[in-house]
N, CA, C, O and CB atoms as a CASP TS submission, in Angstrom:
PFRMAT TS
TARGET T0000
AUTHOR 0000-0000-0000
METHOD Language model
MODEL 1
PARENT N/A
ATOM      1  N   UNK     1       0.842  -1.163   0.000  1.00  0.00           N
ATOM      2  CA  UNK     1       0.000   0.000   0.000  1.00  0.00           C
ATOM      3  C   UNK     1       0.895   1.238   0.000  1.00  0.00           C
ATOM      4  O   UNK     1       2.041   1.107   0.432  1.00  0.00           O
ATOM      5  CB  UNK     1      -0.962  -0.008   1.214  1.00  0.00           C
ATOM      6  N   UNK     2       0.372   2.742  -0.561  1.00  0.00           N
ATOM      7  CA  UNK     2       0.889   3.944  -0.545  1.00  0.00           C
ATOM      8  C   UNK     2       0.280   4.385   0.057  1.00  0.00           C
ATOM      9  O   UNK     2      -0.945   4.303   0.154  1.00  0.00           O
ATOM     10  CB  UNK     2       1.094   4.575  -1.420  1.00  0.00           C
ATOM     11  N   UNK     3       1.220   5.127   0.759  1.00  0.00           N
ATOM     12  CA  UNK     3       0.715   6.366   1.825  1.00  0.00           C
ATOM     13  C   UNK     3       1.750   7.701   1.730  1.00  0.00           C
ATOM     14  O   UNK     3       2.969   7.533   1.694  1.00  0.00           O
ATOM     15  CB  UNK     3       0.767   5.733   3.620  1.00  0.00           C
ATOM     16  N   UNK     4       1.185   8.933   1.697  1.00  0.00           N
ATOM     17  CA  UNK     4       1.352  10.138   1.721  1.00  0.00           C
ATOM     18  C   UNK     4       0.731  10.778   1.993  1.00  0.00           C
ATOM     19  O   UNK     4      -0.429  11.028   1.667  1.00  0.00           O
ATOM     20  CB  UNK     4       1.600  10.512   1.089  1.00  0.00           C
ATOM     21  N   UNK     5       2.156  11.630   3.418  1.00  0.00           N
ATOM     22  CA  UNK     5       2.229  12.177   4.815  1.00  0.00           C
ATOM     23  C   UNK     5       2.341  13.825   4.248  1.00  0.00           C
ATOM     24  O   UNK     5       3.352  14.285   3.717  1.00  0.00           O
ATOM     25  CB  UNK     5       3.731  11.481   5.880  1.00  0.00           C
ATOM     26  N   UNK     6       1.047  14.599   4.496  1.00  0.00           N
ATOM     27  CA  UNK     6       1.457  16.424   4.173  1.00  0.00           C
ATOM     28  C   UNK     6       1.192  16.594   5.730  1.00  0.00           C
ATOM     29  O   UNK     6       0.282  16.520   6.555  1.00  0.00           O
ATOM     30  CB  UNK     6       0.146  17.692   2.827  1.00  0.00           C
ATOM     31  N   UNK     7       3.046  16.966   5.582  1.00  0.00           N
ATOM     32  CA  UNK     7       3.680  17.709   6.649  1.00  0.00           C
ATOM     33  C   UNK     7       4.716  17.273   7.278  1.00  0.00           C
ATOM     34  O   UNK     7       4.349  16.561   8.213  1.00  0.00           O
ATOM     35  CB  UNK     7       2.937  17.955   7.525  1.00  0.00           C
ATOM     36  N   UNK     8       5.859  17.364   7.208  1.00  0.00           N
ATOM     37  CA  UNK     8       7.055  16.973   8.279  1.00  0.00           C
ATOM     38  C   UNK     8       7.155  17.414   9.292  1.00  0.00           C
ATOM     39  O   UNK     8       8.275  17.537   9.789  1.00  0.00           O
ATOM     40  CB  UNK     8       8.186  17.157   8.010  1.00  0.00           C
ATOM     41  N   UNK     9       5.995  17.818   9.975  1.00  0.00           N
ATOM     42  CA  UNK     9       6.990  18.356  11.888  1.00  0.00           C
ATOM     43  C   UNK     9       6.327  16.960  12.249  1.00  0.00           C
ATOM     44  O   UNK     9       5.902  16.029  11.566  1.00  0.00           O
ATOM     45  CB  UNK     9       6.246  20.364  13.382  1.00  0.00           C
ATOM     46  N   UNK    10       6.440  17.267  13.933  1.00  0.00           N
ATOM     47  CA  UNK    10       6.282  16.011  14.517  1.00  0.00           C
ATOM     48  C   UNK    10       5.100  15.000  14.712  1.00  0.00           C
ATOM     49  O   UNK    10       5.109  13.825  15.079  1.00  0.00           O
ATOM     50  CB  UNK    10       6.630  16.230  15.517  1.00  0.00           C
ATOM     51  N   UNK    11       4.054  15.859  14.338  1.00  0.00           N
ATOM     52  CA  UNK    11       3.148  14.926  14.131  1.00  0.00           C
ATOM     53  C   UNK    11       2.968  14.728  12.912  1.00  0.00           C
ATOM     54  O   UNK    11       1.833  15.200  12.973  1.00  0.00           O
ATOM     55  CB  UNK    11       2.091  15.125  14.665  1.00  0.00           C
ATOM     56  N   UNK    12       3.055  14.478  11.943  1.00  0.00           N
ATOM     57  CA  UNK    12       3.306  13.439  10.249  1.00  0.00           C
ATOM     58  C   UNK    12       3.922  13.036  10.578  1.00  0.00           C
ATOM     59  O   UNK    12       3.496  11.914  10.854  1.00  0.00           O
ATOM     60  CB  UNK    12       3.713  13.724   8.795  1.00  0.00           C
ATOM     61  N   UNK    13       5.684  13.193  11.047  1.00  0.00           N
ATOM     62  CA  UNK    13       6.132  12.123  11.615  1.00  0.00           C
ATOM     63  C   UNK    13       5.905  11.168  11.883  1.00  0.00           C
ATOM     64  O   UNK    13       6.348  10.170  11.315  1.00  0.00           O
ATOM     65  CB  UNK    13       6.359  12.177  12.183  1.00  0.00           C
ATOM     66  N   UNK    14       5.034  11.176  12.970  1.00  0.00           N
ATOM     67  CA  UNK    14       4.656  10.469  14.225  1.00  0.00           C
ATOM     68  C   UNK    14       3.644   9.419  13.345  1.00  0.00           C
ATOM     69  O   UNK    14       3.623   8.218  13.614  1.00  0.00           O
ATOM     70  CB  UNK    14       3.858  11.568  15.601  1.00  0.00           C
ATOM     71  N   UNK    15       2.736  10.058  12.168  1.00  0.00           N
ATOM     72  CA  UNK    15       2.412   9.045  11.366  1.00  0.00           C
ATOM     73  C   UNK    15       2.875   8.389  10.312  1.00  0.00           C
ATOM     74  O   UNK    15       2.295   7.444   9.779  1.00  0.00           O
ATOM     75  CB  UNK    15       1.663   9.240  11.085  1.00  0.00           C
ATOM     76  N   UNK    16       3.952   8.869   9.963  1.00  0.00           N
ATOM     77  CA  UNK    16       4.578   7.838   8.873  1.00  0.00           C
ATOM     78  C   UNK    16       5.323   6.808   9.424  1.00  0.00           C
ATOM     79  O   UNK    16       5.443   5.743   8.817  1.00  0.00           O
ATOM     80  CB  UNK    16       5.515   8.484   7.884  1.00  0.00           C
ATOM     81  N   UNK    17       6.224   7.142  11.309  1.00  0.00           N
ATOM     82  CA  UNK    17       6.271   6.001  11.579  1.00  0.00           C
ATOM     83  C   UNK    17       5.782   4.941  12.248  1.00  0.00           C
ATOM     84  O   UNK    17       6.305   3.849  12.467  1.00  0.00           O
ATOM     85  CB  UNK    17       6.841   6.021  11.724  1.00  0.00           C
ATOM     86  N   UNK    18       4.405   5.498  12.647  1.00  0.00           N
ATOM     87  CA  UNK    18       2.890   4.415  12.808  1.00  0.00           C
ATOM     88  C   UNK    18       2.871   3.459  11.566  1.00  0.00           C
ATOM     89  O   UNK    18       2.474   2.299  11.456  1.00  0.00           O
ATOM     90  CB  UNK    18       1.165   5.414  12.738  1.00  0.00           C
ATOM     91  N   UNK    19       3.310   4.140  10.861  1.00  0.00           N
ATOM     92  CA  UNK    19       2.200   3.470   9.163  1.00  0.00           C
ATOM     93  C   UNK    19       3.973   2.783   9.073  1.00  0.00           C
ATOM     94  O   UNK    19       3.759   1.708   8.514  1.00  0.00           O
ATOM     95  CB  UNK    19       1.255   5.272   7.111  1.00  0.00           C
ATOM     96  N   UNK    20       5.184   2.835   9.268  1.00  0.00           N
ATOM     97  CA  UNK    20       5.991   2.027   9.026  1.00  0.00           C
ATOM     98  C   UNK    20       6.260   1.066   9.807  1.00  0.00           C
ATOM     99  O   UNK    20       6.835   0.069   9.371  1.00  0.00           O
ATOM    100  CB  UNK    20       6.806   2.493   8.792  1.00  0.00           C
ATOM    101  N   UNK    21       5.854   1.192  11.262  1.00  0.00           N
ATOM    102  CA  UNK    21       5.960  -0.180  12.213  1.00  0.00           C
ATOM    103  C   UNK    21       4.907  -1.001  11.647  1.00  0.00           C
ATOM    104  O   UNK    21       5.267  -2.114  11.264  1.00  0.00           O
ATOM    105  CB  UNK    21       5.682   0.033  13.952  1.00  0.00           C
ATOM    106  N   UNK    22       3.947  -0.762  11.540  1.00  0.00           N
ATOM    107  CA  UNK    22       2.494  -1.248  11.433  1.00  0.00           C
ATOM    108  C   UNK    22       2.313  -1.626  10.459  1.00  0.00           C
ATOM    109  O   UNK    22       1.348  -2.389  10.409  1.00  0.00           O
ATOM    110  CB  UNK    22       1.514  -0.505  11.630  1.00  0.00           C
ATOM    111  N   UNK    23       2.902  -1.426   9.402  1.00  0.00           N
ATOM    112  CA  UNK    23       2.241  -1.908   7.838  1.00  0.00           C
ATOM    113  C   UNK    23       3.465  -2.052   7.117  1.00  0.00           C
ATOM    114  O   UNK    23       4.230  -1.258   6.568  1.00  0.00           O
ATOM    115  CB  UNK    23       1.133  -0.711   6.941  1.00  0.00           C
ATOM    116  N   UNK    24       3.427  -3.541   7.304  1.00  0.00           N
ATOM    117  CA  UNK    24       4.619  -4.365   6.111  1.00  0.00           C
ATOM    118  C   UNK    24       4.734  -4.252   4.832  1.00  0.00           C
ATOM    119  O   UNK    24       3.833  -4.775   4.176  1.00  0.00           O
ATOM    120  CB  UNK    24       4.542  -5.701   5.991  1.00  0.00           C
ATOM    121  N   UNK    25       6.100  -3.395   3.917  1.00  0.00           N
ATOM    122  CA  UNK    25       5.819  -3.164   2.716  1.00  0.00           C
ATOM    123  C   UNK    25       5.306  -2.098   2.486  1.00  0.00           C
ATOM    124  O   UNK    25       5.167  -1.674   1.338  1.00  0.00           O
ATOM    125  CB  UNK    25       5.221  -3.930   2.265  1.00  0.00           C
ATOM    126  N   UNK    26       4.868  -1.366   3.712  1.00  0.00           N
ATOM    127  CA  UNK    26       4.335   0.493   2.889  1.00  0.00           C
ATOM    128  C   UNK    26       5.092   1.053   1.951  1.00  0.00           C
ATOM    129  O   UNK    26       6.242   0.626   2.051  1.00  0.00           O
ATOM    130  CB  UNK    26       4.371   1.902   3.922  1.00  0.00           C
ATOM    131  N   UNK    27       4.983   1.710   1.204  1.00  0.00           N
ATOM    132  CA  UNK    27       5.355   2.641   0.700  1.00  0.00           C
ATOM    133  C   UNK    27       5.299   4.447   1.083  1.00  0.00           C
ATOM    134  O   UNK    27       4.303   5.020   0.641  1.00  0.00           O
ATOM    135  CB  UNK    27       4.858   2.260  -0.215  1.00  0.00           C
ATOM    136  N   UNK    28       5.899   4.960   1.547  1.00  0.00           N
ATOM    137  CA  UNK    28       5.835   6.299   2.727  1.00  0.00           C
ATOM    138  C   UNK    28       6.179   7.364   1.849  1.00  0.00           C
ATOM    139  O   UNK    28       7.382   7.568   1.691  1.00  0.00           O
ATOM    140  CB  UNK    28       7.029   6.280   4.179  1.00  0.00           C
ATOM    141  N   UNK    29       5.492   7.971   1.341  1.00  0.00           N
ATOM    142  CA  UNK    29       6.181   9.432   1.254  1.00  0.00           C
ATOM    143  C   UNK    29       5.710  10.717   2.007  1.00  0.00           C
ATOM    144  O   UNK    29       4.538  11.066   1.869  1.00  0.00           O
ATOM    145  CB  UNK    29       6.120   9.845  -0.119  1.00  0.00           C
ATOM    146  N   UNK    30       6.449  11.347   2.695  1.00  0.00           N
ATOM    147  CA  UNK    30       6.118  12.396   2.856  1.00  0.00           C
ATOM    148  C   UNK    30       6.913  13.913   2.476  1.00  0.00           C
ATOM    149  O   UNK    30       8.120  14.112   2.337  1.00  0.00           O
ATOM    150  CB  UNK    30       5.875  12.171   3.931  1.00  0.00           C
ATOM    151  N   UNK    31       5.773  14.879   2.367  1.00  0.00           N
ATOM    152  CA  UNK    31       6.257  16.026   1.697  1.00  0.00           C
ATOM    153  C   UNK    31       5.657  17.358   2.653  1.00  0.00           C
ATOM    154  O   UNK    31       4.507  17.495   3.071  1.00  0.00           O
ATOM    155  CB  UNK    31       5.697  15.994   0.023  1.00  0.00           C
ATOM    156  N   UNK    32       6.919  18.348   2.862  1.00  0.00           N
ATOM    157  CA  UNK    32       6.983  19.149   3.568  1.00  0.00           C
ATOM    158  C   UNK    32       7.040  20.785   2.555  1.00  0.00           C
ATOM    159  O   UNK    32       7.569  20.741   1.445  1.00  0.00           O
ATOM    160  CB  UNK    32       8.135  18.659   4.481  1.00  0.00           C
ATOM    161  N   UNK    33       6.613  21.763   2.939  1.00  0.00           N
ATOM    162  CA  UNK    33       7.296  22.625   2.000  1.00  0.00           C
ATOM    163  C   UNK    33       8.292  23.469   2.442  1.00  0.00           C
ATOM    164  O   UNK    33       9.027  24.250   1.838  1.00  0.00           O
ATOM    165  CB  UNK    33       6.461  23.380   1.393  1.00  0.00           C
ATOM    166  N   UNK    34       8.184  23.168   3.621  1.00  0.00           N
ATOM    167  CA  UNK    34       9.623  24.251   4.559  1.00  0.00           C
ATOM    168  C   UNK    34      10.764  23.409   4.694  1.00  0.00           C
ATOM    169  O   UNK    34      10.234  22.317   4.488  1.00  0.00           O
ATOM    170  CB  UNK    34       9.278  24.812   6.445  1.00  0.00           C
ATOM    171  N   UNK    35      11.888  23.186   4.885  1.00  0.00           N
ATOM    172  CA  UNK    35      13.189  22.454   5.162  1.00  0.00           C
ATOM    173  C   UNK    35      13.664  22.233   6.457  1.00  0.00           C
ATOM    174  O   UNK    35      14.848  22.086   6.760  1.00  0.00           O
ATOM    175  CB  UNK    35      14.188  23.063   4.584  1.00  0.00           C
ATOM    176  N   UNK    36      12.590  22.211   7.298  1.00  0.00           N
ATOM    177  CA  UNK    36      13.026  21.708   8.253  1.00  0.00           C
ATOM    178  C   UNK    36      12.235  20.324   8.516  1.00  0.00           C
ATOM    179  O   UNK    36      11.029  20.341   8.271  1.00  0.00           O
ATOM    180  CB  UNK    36      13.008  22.677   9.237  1.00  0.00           C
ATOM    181  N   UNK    37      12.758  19.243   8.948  1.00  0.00           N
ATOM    182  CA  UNK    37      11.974  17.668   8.756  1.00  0.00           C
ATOM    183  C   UNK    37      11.923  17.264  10.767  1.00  0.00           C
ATOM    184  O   UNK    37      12.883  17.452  11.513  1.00  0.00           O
ATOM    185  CB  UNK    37      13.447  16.068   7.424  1.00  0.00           C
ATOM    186  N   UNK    38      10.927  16.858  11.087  1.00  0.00           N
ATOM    187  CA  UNK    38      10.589  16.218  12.380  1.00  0.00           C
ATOM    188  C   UNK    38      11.062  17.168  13.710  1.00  0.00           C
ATOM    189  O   UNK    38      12.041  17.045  14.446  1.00  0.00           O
ATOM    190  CB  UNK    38      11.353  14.722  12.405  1.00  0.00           C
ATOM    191  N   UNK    39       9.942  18.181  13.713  1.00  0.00           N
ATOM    192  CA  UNK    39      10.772  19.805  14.264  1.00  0.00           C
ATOM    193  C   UNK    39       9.262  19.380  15.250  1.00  0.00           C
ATOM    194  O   UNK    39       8.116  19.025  14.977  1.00  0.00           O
ATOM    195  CB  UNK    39      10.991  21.918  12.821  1.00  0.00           C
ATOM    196  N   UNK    40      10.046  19.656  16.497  1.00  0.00           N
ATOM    197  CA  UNK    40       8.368  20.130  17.265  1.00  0.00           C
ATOM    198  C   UNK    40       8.250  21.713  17.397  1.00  0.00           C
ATOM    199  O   UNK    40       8.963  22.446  18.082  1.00  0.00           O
ATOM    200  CB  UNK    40       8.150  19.469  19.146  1.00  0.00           C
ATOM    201  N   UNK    41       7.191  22.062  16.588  1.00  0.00           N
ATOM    202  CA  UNK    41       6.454  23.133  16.323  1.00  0.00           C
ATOM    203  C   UNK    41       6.040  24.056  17.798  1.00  0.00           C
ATOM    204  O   UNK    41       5.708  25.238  17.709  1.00  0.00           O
ATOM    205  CB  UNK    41       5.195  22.544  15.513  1.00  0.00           C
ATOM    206  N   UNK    42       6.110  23.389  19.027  1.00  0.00           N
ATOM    207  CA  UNK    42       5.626  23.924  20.016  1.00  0.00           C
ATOM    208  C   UNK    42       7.193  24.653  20.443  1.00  0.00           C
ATOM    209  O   UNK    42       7.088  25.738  21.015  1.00  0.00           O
ATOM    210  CB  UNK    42       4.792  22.810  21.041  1.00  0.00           C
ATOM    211  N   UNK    43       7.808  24.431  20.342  1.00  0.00           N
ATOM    212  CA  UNK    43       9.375  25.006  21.084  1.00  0.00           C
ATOM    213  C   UNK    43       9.835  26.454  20.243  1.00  0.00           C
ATOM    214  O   UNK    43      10.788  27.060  20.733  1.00  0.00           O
ATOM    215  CB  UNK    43      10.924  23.584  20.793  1.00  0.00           C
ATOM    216  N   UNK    44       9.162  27.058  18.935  1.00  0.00           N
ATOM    217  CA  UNK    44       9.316  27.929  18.338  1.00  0.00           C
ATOM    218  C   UNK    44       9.200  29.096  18.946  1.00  0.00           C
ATOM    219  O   UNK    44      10.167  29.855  18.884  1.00  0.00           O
ATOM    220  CB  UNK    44       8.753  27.807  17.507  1.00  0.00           C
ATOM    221  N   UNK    45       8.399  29.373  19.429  1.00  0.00           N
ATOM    222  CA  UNK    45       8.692  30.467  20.793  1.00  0.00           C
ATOM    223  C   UNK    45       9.735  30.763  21.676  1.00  0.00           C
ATOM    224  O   UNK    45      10.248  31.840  21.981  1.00  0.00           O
ATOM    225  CB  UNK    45       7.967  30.249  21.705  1.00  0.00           C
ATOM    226  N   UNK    46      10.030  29.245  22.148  1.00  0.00           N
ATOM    227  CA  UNK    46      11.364  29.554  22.474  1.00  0.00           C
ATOM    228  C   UNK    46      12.358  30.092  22.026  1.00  0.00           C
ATOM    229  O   UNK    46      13.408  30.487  22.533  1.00  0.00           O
ATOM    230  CB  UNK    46      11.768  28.902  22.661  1.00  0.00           C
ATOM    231  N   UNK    47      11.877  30.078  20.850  1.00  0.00           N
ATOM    232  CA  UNK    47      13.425  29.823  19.941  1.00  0.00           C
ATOM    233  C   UNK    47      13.767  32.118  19.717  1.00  0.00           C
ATOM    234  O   UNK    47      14.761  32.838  19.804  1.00  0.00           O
ATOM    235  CB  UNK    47      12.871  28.417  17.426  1.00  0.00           C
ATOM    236  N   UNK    48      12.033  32.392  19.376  1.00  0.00           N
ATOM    237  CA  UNK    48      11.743  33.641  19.471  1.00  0.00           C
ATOM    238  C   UNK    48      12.406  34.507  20.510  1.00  0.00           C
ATOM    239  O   UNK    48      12.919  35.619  20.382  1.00  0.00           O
ATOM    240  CB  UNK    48      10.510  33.670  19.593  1.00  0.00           C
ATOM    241  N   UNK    49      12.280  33.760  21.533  1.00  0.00           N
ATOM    242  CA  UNK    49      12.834  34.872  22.852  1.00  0.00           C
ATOM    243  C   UNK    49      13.794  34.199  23.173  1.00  0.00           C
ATOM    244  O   UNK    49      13.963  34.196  24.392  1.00  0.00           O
ATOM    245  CB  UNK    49      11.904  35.235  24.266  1.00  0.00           C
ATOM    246  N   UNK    50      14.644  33.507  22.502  1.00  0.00           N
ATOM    247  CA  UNK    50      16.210  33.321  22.912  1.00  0.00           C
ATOM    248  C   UNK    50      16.017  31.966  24.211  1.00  0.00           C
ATOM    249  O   UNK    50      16.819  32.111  25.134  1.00  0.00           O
ATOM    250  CB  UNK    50      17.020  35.180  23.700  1.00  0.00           C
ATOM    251  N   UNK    51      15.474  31.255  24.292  1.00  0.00           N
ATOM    252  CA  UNK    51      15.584  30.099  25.471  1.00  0.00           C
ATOM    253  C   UNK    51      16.465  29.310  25.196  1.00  0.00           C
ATOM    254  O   UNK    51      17.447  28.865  25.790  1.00  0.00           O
ATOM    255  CB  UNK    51      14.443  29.246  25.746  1.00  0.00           C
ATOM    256  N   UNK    52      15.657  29.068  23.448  1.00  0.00           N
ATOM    257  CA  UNK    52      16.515  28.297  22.722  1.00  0.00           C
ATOM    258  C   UNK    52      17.070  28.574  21.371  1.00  0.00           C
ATOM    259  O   UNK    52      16.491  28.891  20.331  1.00  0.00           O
ATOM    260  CB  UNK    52      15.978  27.269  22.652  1.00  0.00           C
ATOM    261  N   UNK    53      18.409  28.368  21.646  1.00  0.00           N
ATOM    262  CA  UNK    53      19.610  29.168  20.509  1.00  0.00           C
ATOM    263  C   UNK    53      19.088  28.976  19.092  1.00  0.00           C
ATOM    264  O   UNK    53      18.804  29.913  18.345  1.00  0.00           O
ATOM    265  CB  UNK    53      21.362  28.387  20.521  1.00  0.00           C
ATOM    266  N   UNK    54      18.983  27.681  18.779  1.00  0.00           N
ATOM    267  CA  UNK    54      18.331  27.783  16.790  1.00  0.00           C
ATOM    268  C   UNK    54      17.035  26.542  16.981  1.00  0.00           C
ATOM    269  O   UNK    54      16.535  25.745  17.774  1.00  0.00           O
ATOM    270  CB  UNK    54      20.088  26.937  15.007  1.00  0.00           C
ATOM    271  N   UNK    55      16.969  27.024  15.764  1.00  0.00           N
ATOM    272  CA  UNK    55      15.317  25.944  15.614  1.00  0.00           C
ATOM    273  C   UNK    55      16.515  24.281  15.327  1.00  0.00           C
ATOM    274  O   UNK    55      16.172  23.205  15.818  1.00  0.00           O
ATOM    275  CB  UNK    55      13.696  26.612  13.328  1.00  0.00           C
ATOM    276  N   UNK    56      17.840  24.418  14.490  1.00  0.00           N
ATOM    277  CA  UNK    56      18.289  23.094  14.553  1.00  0.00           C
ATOM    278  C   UNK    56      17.765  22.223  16.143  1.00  0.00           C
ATOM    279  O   UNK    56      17.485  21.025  16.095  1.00  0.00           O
ATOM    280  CB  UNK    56      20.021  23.248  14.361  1.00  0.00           C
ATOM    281  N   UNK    57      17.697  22.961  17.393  1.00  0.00           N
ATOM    282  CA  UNK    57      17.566  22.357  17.985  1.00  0.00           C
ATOM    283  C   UNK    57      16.271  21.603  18.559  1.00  0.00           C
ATOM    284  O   UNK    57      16.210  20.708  19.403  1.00  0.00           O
ATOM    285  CB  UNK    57      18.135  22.824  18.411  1.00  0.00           C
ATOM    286  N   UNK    58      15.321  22.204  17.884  1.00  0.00           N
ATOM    287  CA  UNK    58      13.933  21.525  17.575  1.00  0.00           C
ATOM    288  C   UNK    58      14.088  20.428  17.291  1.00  0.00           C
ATOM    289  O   UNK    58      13.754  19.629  18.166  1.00  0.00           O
ATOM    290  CB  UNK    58      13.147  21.990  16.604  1.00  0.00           C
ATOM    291  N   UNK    59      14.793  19.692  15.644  1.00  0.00           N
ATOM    292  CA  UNK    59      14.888  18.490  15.477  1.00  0.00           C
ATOM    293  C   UNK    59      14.884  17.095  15.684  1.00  0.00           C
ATOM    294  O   UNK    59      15.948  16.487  15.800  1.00  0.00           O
ATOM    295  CB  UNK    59      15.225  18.572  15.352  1.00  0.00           C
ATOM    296  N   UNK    60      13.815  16.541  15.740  1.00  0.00           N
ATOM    297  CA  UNK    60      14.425  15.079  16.161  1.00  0.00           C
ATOM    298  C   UNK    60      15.516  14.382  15.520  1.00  0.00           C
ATOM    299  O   UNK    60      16.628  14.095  15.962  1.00  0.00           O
ATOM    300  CB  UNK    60      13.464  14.129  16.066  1.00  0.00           C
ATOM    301  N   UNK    61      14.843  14.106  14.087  1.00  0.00           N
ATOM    302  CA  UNK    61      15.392  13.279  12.995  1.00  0.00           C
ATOM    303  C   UNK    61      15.743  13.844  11.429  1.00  0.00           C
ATOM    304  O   UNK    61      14.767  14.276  10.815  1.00  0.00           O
ATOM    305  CB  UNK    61      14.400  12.226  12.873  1.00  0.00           C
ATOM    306  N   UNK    62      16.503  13.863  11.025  1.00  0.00           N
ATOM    307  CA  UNK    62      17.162  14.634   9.477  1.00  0.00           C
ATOM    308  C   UNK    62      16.305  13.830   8.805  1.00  0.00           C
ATOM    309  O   UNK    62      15.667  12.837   9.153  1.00  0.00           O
ATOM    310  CB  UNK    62      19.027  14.475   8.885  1.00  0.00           C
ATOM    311  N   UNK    63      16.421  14.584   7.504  1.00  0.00           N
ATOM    312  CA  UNK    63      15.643  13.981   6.425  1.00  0.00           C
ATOM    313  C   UNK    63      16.409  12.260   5.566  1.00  0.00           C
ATOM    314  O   UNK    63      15.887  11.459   4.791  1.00  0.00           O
ATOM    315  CB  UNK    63      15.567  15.440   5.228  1.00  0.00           C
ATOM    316  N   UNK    64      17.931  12.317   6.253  1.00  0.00           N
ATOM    317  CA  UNK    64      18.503  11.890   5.736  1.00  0.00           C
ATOM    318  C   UNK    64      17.975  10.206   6.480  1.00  0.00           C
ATOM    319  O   UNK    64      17.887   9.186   5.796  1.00  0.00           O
ATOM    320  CB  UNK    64      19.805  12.646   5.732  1.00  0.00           C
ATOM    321  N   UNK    65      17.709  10.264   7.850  1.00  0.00           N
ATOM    322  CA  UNK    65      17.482   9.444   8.663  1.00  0.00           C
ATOM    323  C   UNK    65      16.360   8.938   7.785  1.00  0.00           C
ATOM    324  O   UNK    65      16.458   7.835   7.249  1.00  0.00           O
ATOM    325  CB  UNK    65      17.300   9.899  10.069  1.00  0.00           C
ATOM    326  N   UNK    66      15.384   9.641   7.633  1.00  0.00           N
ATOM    327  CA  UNK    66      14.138   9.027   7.467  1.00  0.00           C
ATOM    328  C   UNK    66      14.191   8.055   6.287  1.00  0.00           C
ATOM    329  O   UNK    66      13.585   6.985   6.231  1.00  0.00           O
ATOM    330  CB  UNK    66      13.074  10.065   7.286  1.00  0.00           C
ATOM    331  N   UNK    67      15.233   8.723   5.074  1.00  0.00           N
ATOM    332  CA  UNK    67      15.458   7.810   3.849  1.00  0.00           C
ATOM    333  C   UNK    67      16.101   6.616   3.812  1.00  0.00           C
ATOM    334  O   UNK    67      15.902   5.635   3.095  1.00  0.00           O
ATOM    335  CB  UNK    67      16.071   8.392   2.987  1.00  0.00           C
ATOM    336  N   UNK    68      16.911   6.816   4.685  1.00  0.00           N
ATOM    337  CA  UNK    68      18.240   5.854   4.825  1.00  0.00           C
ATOM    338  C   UNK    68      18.377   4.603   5.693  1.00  0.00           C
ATOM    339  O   UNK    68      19.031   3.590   5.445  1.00  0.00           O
ATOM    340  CB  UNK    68      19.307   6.645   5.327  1.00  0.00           C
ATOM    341  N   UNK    69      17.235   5.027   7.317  1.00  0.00           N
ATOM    342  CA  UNK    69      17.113   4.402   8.209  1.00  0.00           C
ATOM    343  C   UNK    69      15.403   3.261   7.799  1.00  0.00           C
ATOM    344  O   UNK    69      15.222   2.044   7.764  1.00  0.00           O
ATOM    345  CB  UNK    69      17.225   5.582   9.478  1.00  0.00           C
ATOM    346  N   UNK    70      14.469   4.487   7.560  1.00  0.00           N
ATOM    347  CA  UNK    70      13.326   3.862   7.558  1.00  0.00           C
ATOM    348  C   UNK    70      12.835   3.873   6.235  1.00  0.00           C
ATOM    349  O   UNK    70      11.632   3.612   6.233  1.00  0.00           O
ATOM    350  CB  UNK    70      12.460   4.382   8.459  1.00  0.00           C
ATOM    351  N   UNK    71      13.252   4.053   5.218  1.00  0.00           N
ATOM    352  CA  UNK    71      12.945   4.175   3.994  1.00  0.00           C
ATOM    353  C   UNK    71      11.548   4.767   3.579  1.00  0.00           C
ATOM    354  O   UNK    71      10.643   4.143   3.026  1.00  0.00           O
ATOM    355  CB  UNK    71      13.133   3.001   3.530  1.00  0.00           C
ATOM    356  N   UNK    72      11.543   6.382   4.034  1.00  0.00           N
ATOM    357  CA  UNK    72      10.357   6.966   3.924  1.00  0.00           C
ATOM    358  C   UNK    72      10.812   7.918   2.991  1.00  0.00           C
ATOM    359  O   UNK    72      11.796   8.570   3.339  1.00  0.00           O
ATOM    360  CB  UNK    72       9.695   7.456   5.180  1.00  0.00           C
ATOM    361  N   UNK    73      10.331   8.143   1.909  1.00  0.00           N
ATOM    362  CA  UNK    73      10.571   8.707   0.961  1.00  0.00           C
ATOM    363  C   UNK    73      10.278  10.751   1.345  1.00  0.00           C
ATOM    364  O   UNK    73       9.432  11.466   0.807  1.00  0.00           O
ATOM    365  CB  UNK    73       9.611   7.814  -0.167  1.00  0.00           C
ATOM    366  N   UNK    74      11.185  11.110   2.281  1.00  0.00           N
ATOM    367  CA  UNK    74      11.138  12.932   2.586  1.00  0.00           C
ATOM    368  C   UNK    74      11.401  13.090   2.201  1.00  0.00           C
ATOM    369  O   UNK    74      12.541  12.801   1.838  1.00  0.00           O
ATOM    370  CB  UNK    74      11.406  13.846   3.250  1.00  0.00           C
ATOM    371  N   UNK    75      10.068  14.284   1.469  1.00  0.00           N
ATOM    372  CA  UNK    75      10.432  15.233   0.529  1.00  0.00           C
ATOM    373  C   UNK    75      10.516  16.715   0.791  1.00  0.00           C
ATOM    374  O   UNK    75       9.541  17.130   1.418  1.00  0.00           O
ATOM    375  CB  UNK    75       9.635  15.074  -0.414  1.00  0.00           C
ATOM    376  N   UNK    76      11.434  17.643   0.478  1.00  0.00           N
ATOM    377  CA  UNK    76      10.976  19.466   1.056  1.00  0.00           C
ATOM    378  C   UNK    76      10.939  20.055  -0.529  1.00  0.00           C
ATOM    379  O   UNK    76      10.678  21.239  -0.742  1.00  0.00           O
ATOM    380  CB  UNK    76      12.617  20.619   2.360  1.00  0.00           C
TER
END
């Protein structure tokens, strides 16, 4: 089966790798239009008033992970 994920922060994430534990043989793509991949969206404020130094540190997982590790086809 195909499945395609609109949106890379952490929740698409969170479902493409539902849909990759869970379903043998998926096919995953997901597509983002900003360049940042598996970012929690709630810490951006922080990031606004200096708590926290760059949004890199939002990140869970690179785009590179997602291709390489779980074979989910991220796209930006």
């Amino acid at each position: 089966m195909k499945y395609v994920i609109i949106g890379g922060d952490a929740a698409g994430m969170s479902a493409a790798m539902e849909i990759y534990r869970n379903v043998p043989g998926a096919e995953i793509t997901s597509v983002e239009r900003g360049f940042i991949y598996s970012y929690g969206q709630c810490g951006l404020p922080y990031v606004v008033d200096g708590r926290i130094s760059s949004t890199k540190r939002l990140i869970a997982r690179d785009v590179e992970t997602f291709r390489d590790k779980y074979r989910i086809d991220a796209r930006v």
